[in-house]
XYZ file of C-alpha atoms in Angstrom:
740
model
C 31.016 -17.825 -0.099
C 31.259 -15.786 2.994
C 28.721 -16.622 5.692
C 28.447 -13.118 7.120
C 25.129 -11.524 6.999
C 25.244 -8.192 5.097
C 23.497 -4.898 6.423
C 20.789 -4.482 3.987
C 18.052 -1.996 3.253
C 14.369 -2.784 3.777
C 13.862 -5.305 1.070
C 17.404 -6.299 0.234
C 19.488 -3.251 -1.249
C 22.784 -3.314 0.572
C 23.788 -0.072 2.241
C 26.696 0.536 -0.347
C 24.151 0.245 -3.267
C 21.239 2.287 -1.684
C 20.575 5.847 -2.965
C 20.699 7.410 0.632
C 19.312 9.557 1.709
C 15.902 8.615 0.625
C 12.465 10.119 0.822
C 9.036 8.619 0.040
C 5.555 10.076 -0.063
C 4.820 13.829 -0.757
C 5.193 16.160 2.061
C 2.570 18.839 1.838
C 3.877 22.309 0.855
C 4.032 24.889 3.576
C 1.401 27.527 3.274
C 2.100 31.177 2.358
C 3.254 32.991 5.471
C 3.767 29.706 7.394
C 4.391 30.381 10.977
C 6.627 28.276 13.018
C 4.534 29.063 16.218
C 7.281 29.382 18.658
C 4.836 30.373 21.393
C 2.004 27.977 20.965
C 3.505 24.802 19.318
C 6.011 22.373 20.714
C 9.636 22.074 19.762
C 9.558 18.965 17.760
C 13.224 18.641 17.475
C 13.379 18.523 21.426
C 10.255 16.402 21.797
C 11.252 13.777 19.122
C 14.650 12.390 19.595
C 15.698 9.148 17.986
C 13.568 6.170 19.232
C 10.642 8.521 20.248
C 6.945 8.852 18.964
C 4.795 11.872 19.221
C 1.140 12.626 18.020
C -0.068 16.124 17.344
C -3.790 16.434 17.962
C -6.272 19.405 17.986
C -6.557 21.147 21.340
C -10.441 20.552 21.859
C -10.262 22.582 25.042
C -9.596 25.717 23.008
C -12.861 25.461 21.249
C -15.219 28.535 22.180
C -18.444 27.756 23.859
C -21.381 27.173 21.697
C -24.972 26.061 21.788
C -25.734 22.913 19.678
C -25.932 23.750 16.101
C -27.485 21.947 13.064
C -26.362 18.254 13.064
C -25.321 18.319 9.470
C -22.940 21.376 9.736
C -19.571 21.186 11.281
C -19.426 22.727 14.822
C -16.625 24.727 16.533
C -15.054 21.480 17.804
C -14.884 20.061 14.179
C -13.291 23.210 12.656
C -10.403 22.938 15.226
C -9.483 19.795 13.393
C -7.582 22.237 11.162
C -5.297 23.505 13.834
C -2.158 23.529 11.756
C -0.767 20.100 12.932
C 0.021 18.917 9.438
C 1.772 22.153 8.669
C 3.949 21.753 11.879
C 4.782 18.145 10.864
C 5.598 19.104 7.462
C 7.909 21.948 8.547
C 9.652 19.546 10.904
C 10.163 16.858 8.495
C 11.591 19.246 5.901
C 13.782 20.898 8.327
C 15.088 17.501 9.431
C 15.693 16.557 5.792
C 17.317 19.734 4.598
C 19.686 19.554 7.597
C 20.789 16.039 6.824
C 19.339 14.821 10.196
C 17.640 11.846 8.594
C 18.715 9.123 6.193
C 15.121 8.111 5.255
C 11.940 10.379 5.363
C 8.522 8.521 4.810
C 5.300 10.696 4.579
C 2.092 8.685 4.609
C -1.520 9.831 4.578
C -2.697 7.349 7.326
C -6.417 7.697 6.658
C -6.819 4.059 5.889
C -5.125 0.745 6.244
C -4.614 0.624 2.449
C -2.911 3.975 2.606
C -0.508 2.903 5.205
C 0.251 -0.369 3.460
C 0.847 1.502 0.179
C 3.147 4.004 1.846
C 5.245 1.324 3.234
C 5.605 -0.387 -0.065
C 6.226 2.648 -1.723
C 9.015 3.357 0.660
C 10.476 -0.029 0.151
C 10.529 0.570 -3.499
C 12.190 3.870 -3.200
C 14.988 2.399 -1.175
C 15.444 -0.548 -3.508
C 14.515 0.819 -6.856
C 12.663 -2.490 -7.665
C 9.062 -3.379 -8.449
C 7.014 -5.023 -5.781
C 6.553 -8.799 -6.421
C 4.794 -9.771 -3.363
C 1.732 -8.507 -1.314
C 1.930 -5.189 0.436
C 1.209 -6.848 3.817
C 4.492 -8.831 3.149
C 6.466 -5.944 2.187
C 5.280 -3.942 5.133
C 6.380 -6.779 7.412
C 9.941 -6.581 5.917
C 10.038 -3.030 6.087
C 8.961 -2.727 9.648
C 11.549 -5.414 10.611
C 14.208 -3.335 8.791
C 13.178 -0.142 10.639
C 13.634 -2.019 13.937
C 17.095 -3.073 13.091
C 18.779 -0.418 10.825
C 21.333 2.117 12.129
C 20.121 4.494 9.368
C 18.212 7.418 10.915
C 14.639 7.557 9.752
C 11.475 9.572 10.264
C 7.978 8.204 9.534
C 5.110 10.633 9.482
C 1.708 9.150 9.637
C -0.643 12.169 8.787
C -4.287 12.347 9.856
C -4.466 8.934 11.390
C -8.076 7.799 11.207
C -8.019 5.220 13.920
C -5.911 2.466 15.632
C -7.188 -0.336 13.127
C -5.323 1.470 10.437
C -1.988 0.672 12.277
C -2.923 -2.764 13.757
C 0.211 -4.754 13.271
C 1.864 -1.984 11.339
C 3.315 0.303 14.098
C 6.874 1.488 13.152
C 9.550 1.468 15.889
C 13.433 1.272 16.058
C 16.084 2.869 18.086
C 17.261 4.951 15.037
C 13.937 6.216 14.103
C 11.269 8.816 14.919
C 7.486 8.543 14.507
C 5.397 11.538 14.133
C 1.698 11.182 13.903
C -1.113 13.814 13.374
C -4.706 12.969 14.146
C -7.991 14.796 14.359
C -8.847 12.781 17.365
C -6.585 11.771 20.332
C -8.546 8.442 20.740
C -7.172 7.461 17.458
C -3.650 7.449 18.737
C -2.275 4.244 20.081
C -2.056 4.178 23.795
C 1.090 4.975 25.477
C 2.190 7.472 22.886
C 2.973 11.098 23.790
C 0.157 13.318 22.711
C 0.753 16.984 22.145
C -2.323 19.336 21.729
C -2.199 22.055 19.058
C -4.542 24.923 19.538
C -5.043 28.608 18.336
C -2.181 30.915 17.635
C -1.059 33.338 20.217
C -2.111 37.013 19.507
C 1.616 37.841 18.683
C 1.688 34.874 16.283
C -1.661 35.757 14.723
C -0.617 39.541 14.202
C 2.765 38.445 12.856
C 1.064 35.977 10.405
C -1.371 38.550 9.102
C 1.442 41.100 8.611
C 3.429 38.639 6.711
C 0.673 37.650 4.336
C -0.366 41.339 3.717
C 3.201 42.737 3.396
C 2.657 43.656 -0.245
C 0.035 46.288 0.672
C 0.586 47.711 4.037
C -2.624 49.726 4.214
C -4.562 46.365 4.415
C -2.913 45.682 7.680
C -5.059 48.305 9.396
C -7.076 46.457 12.292
C -4.917 43.290 11.961
C -4.775 42.851 15.621
C -8.686 43.437 16.269
C -9.310 40.911 13.343
C -7.105 38.311 14.931
C -9.054 38.695 18.220
C -12.345 38.427 16.417
C -11.281 35.179 14.651
C -10.598 33.626 17.895
C -6.829 33.173 16.782
C -7.905 30.033 14.704
C -5.294 29.244 12.067
C -7.655 28.121 9.435
C -9.837 31.137 9.799
C -6.809 33.427 9.677
C -5.606 31.681 6.495
C -8.850 32.028 4.803
C -9.403 35.670 5.863
C -5.916 36.662 4.821
C -6.390 34.967 1.342
C -9.725 36.933 0.888
C -8.149 40.262 1.909
C -5.041 39.649 -0.348
C -7.135 39.030 -3.447
C -9.768 41.766 -2.692
C -9.905 45.702 -2.015
C -10.637 44.953 1.644
C -8.438 45.761 4.501
C -8.429 43.838 7.943
C -10.856 46.462 9.377
C -13.208 46.191 6.617
C -13.152 42.483 6.554
C -13.851 42.277 10.330
C -16.998 44.389 9.750
C -18.318 42.008 7.237
C -17.351 39.013 9.445
C -19.009 40.340 12.617
C -22.252 40.906 10.583
C -22.248 37.517 9.094
C -21.316 35.741 12.280
C -24.322 37.315 14.072
C -26.801 36.366 11.315
C -25.461 32.782 11.526
C -25.744 32.764 15.380
C -29.315 34.191 15.215
C -30.548 31.582 12.603
C -28.872 28.415 14.133
C -29.012 29.297 17.799
C -25.121 28.827 18.127
C -22.087 30.949 17.887
C -20.276 29.509 14.967
C -16.578 28.910 14.699
C -14.727 31.692 13.187
C -13.678 29.294 10.225
C -17.400 28.392 9.790
C -17.840 32.052 8.777
C -14.541 32.834 6.703
C -14.897 30.019 4.363
C -18.137 31.660 3.133
C -16.424 34.812 2.235
C -13.712 32.792 0.555
C -16.274 30.812 -1.261
C -17.922 34.184 -2.608
C -14.472 35.489 -3.594
C -13.566 32.456 -5.583
C -16.901 32.927 -7.398
C -15.795 36.479 -8.279
C -12.350 35.390 -9.535
C -13.915 32.780 -11.839
C -17.438 34.172 -12.811
C -20.093 32.026 -14.118
C -20.068 29.260 -11.294
C -17.346 26.815 -12.302
C -15.356 27.235 -8.978
C -18.625 26.574 -7.001
C -19.265 23.471 -9.051
C -15.731 22.238 -8.972
C -15.669 22.611 -5.187
C -18.890 20.501 -5.000
C -16.773 17.664 -6.712
C -13.910 18.177 -4.140
C -16.280 17.767 -1.374
C -17.022 14.155 -2.227
C -13.392 13.037 -2.510
C -10.433 12.449 -0.331
C -9.130 15.973 0.521
C -5.730 14.498 1.482
C -4.832 14.052 -2.097
C -6.949 14.383 -5.261
C -5.272 13.833 -8.655
C -5.742 16.966 -10.774
C -6.551 14.844 -13.638
C -9.886 14.093 -12.049
C -11.048 17.717 -12.503
C -9.844 17.830 -16.101
C -11.507 14.637 -16.995
C -14.557 15.023 -19.499
C -17.196 14.157 -16.840
C -15.817 16.718 -14.600
C -15.746 19.415 -17.447
C -19.289 18.709 -18.345
C -20.420 19.012 -14.588
C -18.527 22.201 -14.330
C -19.919 23.488 -17.570
C -23.386 22.900 -16.169
C -24.467 20.678 -19.068
C -24.179 17.349 -20.594
C -21.317 18.047 -22.933
C -17.918 18.418 -21.925
C -16.066 21.467 -23.042
C -13.316 21.142 -25.632
C -10.645 22.331 -23.300
C -9.662 21.689 -19.683
C -9.084 25.373 -19.222
C -12.196 26.113 -17.231
C -11.400 23.582 -14.627
C -7.775 24.820 -14.443
C -8.868 28.345 -13.971
C -11.619 27.325 -11.367
C -8.790 25.437 -9.422
C -6.749 28.644 -9.570
C -9.531 30.728 -8.208
C -10.119 28.471 -5.301
C -6.436 28.226 -4.488
C -6.271 32.108 -4.534
C -9.306 32.221 -2.268
C -7.794 30.009 0.311
C -10.099 26.984 -0.116
C -7.515 24.433 -1.569
C -4.124 23.971 -2.616
C -2.632 22.692 -5.783
C 0.779 21.158 -5.415
C 2.630 20.616 -8.760
C 5.537 18.532 -7.362
C 3.657 15.291 -8.227
C 2.677 14.122 -11.730
C -0.126 14.789 -11.932
C -0.400 17.595 -9.388
C -2.128 17.092 -6.206
C -5.140 18.855 -4.920
C -5.757 19.112 -1.206
C -8.674 20.552 0.725
C -9.461 20.360 4.335
C -11.858 17.591 5.446
C -13.742 19.945 7.779
C -14.317 22.328 4.860
C -15.531 19.360 2.786
C -18.054 18.543 5.421
C -19.221 22.196 5.495
C -19.721 22.211 1.727
C -21.764 18.931 1.689
C -23.991 20.389 4.298
C -24.420 23.557 2.233
C -25.268 21.853 -1.029
C -28.797 22.545 -2.349
C -31.228 19.688 -3.019
C -30.312 17.479 -5.924
C -26.501 18.816 -6.114
C -25.027 15.817 -4.000
C -26.332 13.125 -6.309
C -25.360 15.045 -9.537
C -21.952 15.663 -8.239
C -21.445 12.080 -6.969
C -22.291 10.602 -10.370
C -19.992 13.037 -12.242
C -17.262 12.464 -9.681
C -17.505 8.697 -10.257
C -17.344 9.038 -13.839
C -14.357 11.559 -13.679
C -12.420 9.231 -11.450
C -12.871 6.236 -13.773
C -11.828 8.460 -16.922
C -8.748 9.647 -14.869
C -7.634 6.305 -13.959
C -4.772 5.053 -16.237
C -5.666 2.315 -18.425
C -2.586 0.369 -17.813
C -1.867 0.795 -14.164
C 1.751 -0.233 -13.360
C 2.423 -3.355 -11.346
C 3.152 -1.132 -8.311
C 5.177 0.511 -6.724
C 1.860 1.524 -5.153
C 2.224 5.110 -5.219
C 0.694 8.126 -6.908
C -1.760 8.587 -8.747
C -3.145 5.195 -8.074
C -3.115 5.624 -4.215
C -4.914 8.872 -4.375
C -7.622 7.437 -6.930
C -8.177 4.446 -4.645
C -8.600 6.746 -1.688
C -10.887 9.079 -3.404
C -13.008 6.158 -4.754
C -13.226 4.868 -1.166
C -14.368 8.295 0.043
C -16.915 8.733 -2.679
C -18.369 5.237 -2.024
C -18.727 6.001 1.682
C -20.485 9.449 1.037
C -22.620 8.418 -1.894
C -23.846 5.240 -0.365
C -26.341 3.164 -2.666
C -26.253 6.090 -5.442
C -23.345 4.171 -7.196
C -25.626 1.111 -7.322
C -28.371 2.796 -9.339
C -28.875 0.392 -12.305
C -25.939 -1.709 -11.253
C -22.602 -1.572 -9.776
C -20.862 1.528 -11.023
C -17.752 0.382 -12.992
C -15.590 2.645 -10.683
C -16.126 0.251 -7.841
C -14.888 -2.665 -9.849
C -11.833 -0.702 -11.104
C -10.985 0.409 -7.485
C -11.006 -3.327 -6.580
C -8.726 -4.091 -9.566
C -6.283 -1.687 -8.312
C -6.325 -2.967 -4.848
C -5.679 -6.489 -6.251
C -3.019 -5.324 -8.616
C -1.307 -3.403 -5.817
C -1.099 -6.500 -3.647
C -3.311 -4.780 -1.005
C -4.822 -8.248 -0.128
C -6.536 -7.236 3.112
C -8.124 -3.960 1.913
C -9.059 -6.093 -1.341
C -10.892 -8.566 0.708
C -12.821 -5.783 2.626
C -13.540 -4.081 -0.684
C -15.022 -7.010 -2.639
C -16.885 -8.262 0.469
C -18.581 -4.997 0.753
C -19.479 -5.089 -3.128
C -20.754 -8.684 -2.719
C -22.992 -8.060 0.193
C -24.234 -4.752 -1.263
C -25.034 -6.305 -4.622
C -26.869 -9.104 -2.939
C -28.935 -6.651 -0.995
C -29.788 -4.081 -3.850
C -29.557 -6.204 -7.034
C -30.106 -9.767 -5.889
C -27.854 -12.771 -5.488
C -28.403 -13.811 -9.130
C -27.441 -10.307 -10.717
C -24.316 -10.468 -12.861
C -22.687 -7.719 -10.776
C -23.216 -9.586 -7.546
C -21.876 -12.852 -9.010
C -18.690 -10.927 -10.307
C -18.173 -9.385 -6.903
C -18.502 -12.631 -5.219
C -16.020 -14.333 -7.529
C -13.483 -11.624 -6.991
C -14.148 -11.810 -3.278
C -13.210 -15.547 -3.371
C -10.044 -14.789 -5.423
C -9.047 -12.051 -2.873
C -9.477 -14.381 -0.005
C -7.219 -16.786 -1.694
C -4.640 -14.133 -2.345
C -4.799 -13.185 1.230
C -3.968 -16.707 2.227
C -7.616 -17.287 3.610
C -8.510 -20.364 1.649
C -11.034 -21.528 4.159
C -12.969 -18.395 3.580
C -12.569 -18.494 -0.215
C -14.039 -22.011 -0.364
C -17.569 -20.945 0.906
C -17.674 -18.069 -1.903
C -16.250 -20.356 -4.628
C -19.021 -22.916 -3.753
C -21.552 -19.996 -3.756
C -20.512 -18.849 -7.184
C -20.524 -22.451 -8.578
C -23.962 -23.085 -7.171
C -25.399 -19.800 -8.591
C -23.892 -20.420 -12.077
C -25.165 -23.912 -12.171
C -28.798 -22.881 -11.503
C -28.423 -20.183 -14.088
C -26.296 -21.771 -16.841
C -26.664 -25.589 -16.253
C -23.998 -27.998 -15.140
C -22.000 -28.291 -18.454
C -21.522 -24.678 -19.350
C -17.799 -23.672 -19.740
C -18.091 -20.978 -16.986
C -19.666 -23.538 -14.553
C -16.819 -26.044 -15.108
C -14.437 -23.274 -14.692
C -15.814 -22.274 -11.406
C -15.662 -25.984 -10.308
C -11.885 -26.001 -11.126
C -11.320 -22.746 -9.148
C -13.197 -24.367 -6.101
C -10.945 -27.229 -6.505
C -7.932 -25.135 -6.411
C -9.117 -23.459 -3.271
C -9.667 -26.832 -1.678
C -6.109 -27.831 -2.307
C -4.949 -24.509 -0.784
C -7.072 -25.229 2.289
C -5.543 -28.742 2.422
C -8.961 -30.287 1.979
C -7.388 -32.918 -0.332
C -10.002 -35.515 -0.660
C -12.612 -33.057 -1.531
C -10.215 -31.192 -3.799
C -9.532 -34.512 -5.710
C -13.283 -35.295 -6.190
C -14.130 -31.898 -7.391
C -11.184 -31.616 -9.908
C -11.663 -35.095 -11.258
C -15.252 -33.947 -12.349
C -13.893 -30.882 -13.684
C -11.291 -32.551 -15.844
C -13.919 -35.116 -17.143
C -16.308 -32.278 -17.878
C -13.583 -30.066 -19.666
C -12.512 -33.276 -21.566
C -16.051 -33.921 -22.817
C -17.024 -30.234 -23.524
C -13.876 -28.767 -24.791
C -11.714 -31.765 -25.867
C -8.761 -33.389 -24.357
C -6.064 -30.990 -25.934
C -7.952 -27.757 -25.028
C -6.052 -25.354 -22.882
C -8.972 -25.524 -20.160
C -8.732 -29.278 -20.034
C -4.906 -29.007 -19.681
C -5.183 -26.593 -17.001
C -7.674 -28.605 -15.041
C -5.406 -31.698 -15.322
C -2.547 -29.574 -13.768
C -4.925 -28.733 -10.789
C -5.683 -32.394 -10.370
C -2.032 -33.445 -10.622
C -1.142 -30.802 -7.805
C -3.939 -32.226 -5.683
C -2.717 -35.804 -6.211
C 0.802 -34.621 -5.297
C -0.463 -32.796 -2.183
C -2.368 -35.968 -1.032
C 0.738 -38.117 -1.398
C -0.588 -39.886 -4.511
C 2.881 -39.693 -6.196
C 2.261 -42.074 -9.106
C -1.076 -40.595 -9.931
C 0.609 -36.932 -10.038
C 3.537 -38.182 -12.155
C 1.376 -40.058 -14.757
C -0.954 -36.954 -15.128
C 1.787 -34.356 -15.251
C 3.624 -36.415 -17.945
C 0.452 -36.824 -20.002
C -0.352 -33.101 -19.643
C 3.225 -32.236 -20.425
C 3.283 -34.244 -23.682
C 0.003 -32.477 -24.824
C 1.302 -29.032 -23.910
C 4.482 -29.560 -25.905
C 2.500 -30.675 -29.032
C 0.020 -27.770 -28.541
C 1.842 -24.844 -27.055
C 5.683 -25.737 -27.474
C 8.387 -26.624 -24.983
C 8.955 -22.943 -23.852
C 5.507 -21.795 -23.420
C 5.025 -20.590 -19.674
C 2.245 -23.068 -19.063
C 4.458 -25.986 -20.589
C 7.147 -24.930 -18.121
C 4.711 -24.870 -15.194
C 3.530 -28.338 -15.976
C 7.298 -29.642 -16.195
C 7.969 -27.902 -12.901
C 5.047 -29.803 -11.435
C 6.364 -33.062 -12.779
C 9.854 -32.323 -11.259
C 8.220 -31.829 -7.928
C 6.455 -35.159 -8.205
C 9.502 -37.002 -9.161
C 11.309 -35.381 -6.216
C 8.831 -36.217 -3.552
C 8.103 -39.591 -5.105
C 11.608 -40.751 -4.504
C 12.860 -40.467 -8.073
C 15.543 -37.830 -7.424
C 17.633 -38.447 -10.591
C 14.586 -37.845 -12.828
C 13.761 -34.835 -10.809
C 17.159 -33.353 -11.418
C 16.765 -33.755 -15.048
C 13.344 -32.123 -15.083
C 14.443 -29.378 -12.859
C 17.547 -28.607 -15.062
C 15.316 -28.258 -18.123
C 12.860 -26.038 -16.230
C 15.717 -23.803 -15.059
C 17.228 -23.593 -18.671
C 13.870 -22.837 -20.347
C 12.776 -20.308 -17.597
C 16.156 -18.559 -17.838
C 15.803 -18.186 -21.664
C 12.217 -17.042 -21.534
C 12.104 -14.999 -18.366
C 15.608 -14.116 -17.424
C 17.941 -15.436 -14.622
C 16.388 -12.915 -12.017
C 12.779 -13.745 -12.489
C 11.175 -15.332 -9.559
C 10.095 -18.455 -11.213
C 13.534 -19.027 -12.474
C 15.005 -18.592 -8.916
C 12.445 -20.944 -7.458
C 13.161 -23.571 -10.015
C 16.926 -23.206 -9.240
C 16.366 -23.509 -5.614
C 14.291 -26.711 -6.185
C 17.162 -27.996 -8.362
C 19.513 -27.701 -5.383
C 17.148 -29.699 -3.182
C 17.071 -32.454 -5.829
C 20.946 -32.365 -6.145
C 21.113 -32.840 -2.265
C 18.817 -35.929 -2.515
C 21.065 -37.427 -5.061
C 24.205 -36.798 -2.973
C 25.604 -34.213 -5.230
C 26.141 -31.628 -2.438
C 28.683 -29.445 -4.470
C 26.060 -29.057 -7.190
C 23.460 -28.604 -4.419
C 25.621 -25.860 -2.787
C 26.086 -23.956 -5.993
C 22.391 -24.021 -6.978
C 21.186 -23.112 -3.481
C 23.612 -20.260 -3.062
C 22.759 -18.757 -6.508
C 18.980 -19.212 -5.568
C 19.363 -17.570 -2.178
C 21.401 -14.610 -3.681
C 18.720 -14.000 -6.356
C 15.833 -14.244 -3.909
C 17.558 -11.980 -1.626
C 17.866 -9.429 -4.522
C 14.295 -9.983 -5.865
C 12.340 -10.466 -2.676
C 14.577 -9.040 0.037
C 16.422 -10.747 2.858
C 13.440 -10.619 5.190
C 10.960 -12.335 2.845
C 9.802 -15.791 4.116
C 10.635 -17.397 0.798
C 14.207 -16.042 0.959
C 14.452 -17.285 4.394
C 13.337 -20.680 3.565
C 16.009 -20.683 0.913
C 18.607 -19.818 3.430
C 17.357 -22.465 5.621
C 17.835 -24.980 2.728
C 21.376 -23.697 2.002
C 22.179 -24.151 5.780
C 21.305 -27.929 5.444
C 23.603 -28.219 2.505
C 26.398 -26.759 4.544
C 25.806 -29.085 7.250
C 26.060 -32.003 5.113
C 29.303 -30.688 3.686
C 30.587 -30.427 7.392
C 30.489 -26.691 7.195
C 28.978 -26.530 10.606
C 30.177 -22.949 11.550
C 28.539 -21.491 8.250
C 25.366 -23.550 8.923
C 24.973 -22.366 12.436
C 25.280 -18.685 11.364
C 22.774 -19.028 8.601
C 20.267 -21.066 10.813
C 20.580 -18.726 13.783
C 19.938 -15.583 11.684
C 17.273 -17.374 9.691
C 15.404 -18.443 12.818
C 15.613 -14.905 14.394
C 14.196 -13.415 11.147
C 11.488 -16.086 10.607
C 10.212 -15.487 14.246
C 9.645 -11.854 13.276
C 7.779 -12.666 10.091
C 5.977 -16.088 10.690
C 3.256 -16.901 13.404
C 4.400 -18.628 16.636
C 4.583 -22.464 16.239
C 5.269 -22.346 12.540
C 6.630 -25.794 11.540
C 9.587 -24.302 9.458
C 10.706 -22.487 12.804
C 10.392 -25.698 14.838
C 12.384 -27.785 12.120
C 15.180 -25.201 12.116
C 15.465 -25.105 15.702
C 15.916 -28.842 15.674
C 18.429 -28.480 12.942
C 20.542 -25.972 15.260
C 20.197 -28.550 18.020
C 21.482 -31.379 15.652
C 24.692 -29.400 14.916
C 25.313 -28.553 18.397
C 23.565 -25.281 19.114
C 20.097 -24.053 20.114
């Protein structure tokens, strides 16, 4: 074996095997008549060389003076959020891609931490072609480490960054890369980053834009310069106005006359001079209603106002609940055609875009326009729309969501559910927790978004307790899922309190010997083991085993599972004989009841092998591990993570018996497999490499051992916290073989 460390992709794909160039995420389509804005926008090609980072933000200083307006409606400053910064970023990204100036293009909607983590995981999956098998947080750490090391040129665009918390510990950097951020607020941009304001068009740019948009009918251009002036050169106002003019008999001069009258009316009623876009969207709204008579466009727009405008799967609007809402009745139409026609009308009117490059297509709408729509809704409409939107999201969610690849449409559905939950507030708790909220949490768990999952379930648990009471089934479910989420996130101490809370609540409600109560006790014991509270874990699990044995019988699957948990607690506590005896007894019962190759049987045999190894019975450990490897390979395949873990453990057992050649082969095979499955930067892969380095050292291959140990320590220092025992141990190993 060569000890050289290969140059690899973000999670293990070698450069030779990776499908370069690679792009991940959906870059928004350029608008009709897109302007490169050579006079008023920066040259990103010059401002963003390799290794640099730039943020595009609205030029707030360009907002026209105004008296304070109604608190619920967007003001001039808010409308300037739509300054065209995302379009400039999209144009730059596509230009760099088309020119071959970048090997990796990653576009991420950075509106939440979950979106950023999903974007990194999707980019890693695109580069490796493999499904994700660990948490998004772990994958993101590996991806960022790779960005910092690679010689491949890359561009990461973080669009509409909501705030610094979304990027805490997730900032991309590296000498070969560029980072482009767009944000509605300069305060959301990390300190020290170059910030470039983007304001209105110049008069020449605005005139050119209108002329281009109206090129099919030159007569409509009459008054274009005057209209551009009247619209304060605002990009979004010009886009909405030109869309209305294109799809109506109006010329620029006629549109301007209507605009001036409407603006004066609004100024008189509110005491403030509204932004141009605060007026133009109303004309677009009216035009959409003319293009789709009967009100479906207006009703569909009400649904869009409650979802994440950065990306809504079109299937949400063609779901039965959305169809019923758009039809204005309780029965959904037989066809989704009314919804599609309404979307087309709204797109022609310049109020939203439908991008067919994704499956399903992506619907985008300005967040500022969404706020204006919500402020304009008549009484009762927000509640009706929110209930319909929740039902439509649930109906649009695939029943069998793939083990992600945390990409589209799941990422869009999660973001839409989070936006709806924030806007609707307690409405989704009327009569109990709406199933959409549980489905969104399931998706976070399934995607490995462990941190966001904790936040989601904690919010549901506390809200359920406040609105429904601690004993309500929905509250208990959220609390149980929160405990599980804490455990998945590696926060066992936090999980224990919630597992105990669930156990106490179920005991009061069901009695101490109910199956659900005993299972809750087993789960508490598991969390106590994870938190290394071993005496308490053994006490809890011994009681759970006795209860399951009495209630379900000694051969029941519940009893056998509780025994495995107790044996693991014995093993962790150093009670090796107790662990071996219990694992052996459970293994015999599993073989009789479930067969030798049942997944749970193999797990029990693996636990027995672990007990043999740490109990000083290495030869028996070797025999048990060999059986586990063979069974897992037949049942799961040689590249399954469980198979590779067992092979790595077999190498450790061989090493304890002095069979260093066999240990070398097993450890090399395990490392190579973990490198392919988890990636070279994953902590489990690095631990496997450290074990292989120890084998090399025993074989006298000190040079190979030093190369592996040195590289492993460097990588672990970037993925594990300071002072981790493994790093300390490996440094000592380096010192023992003559280098630190």
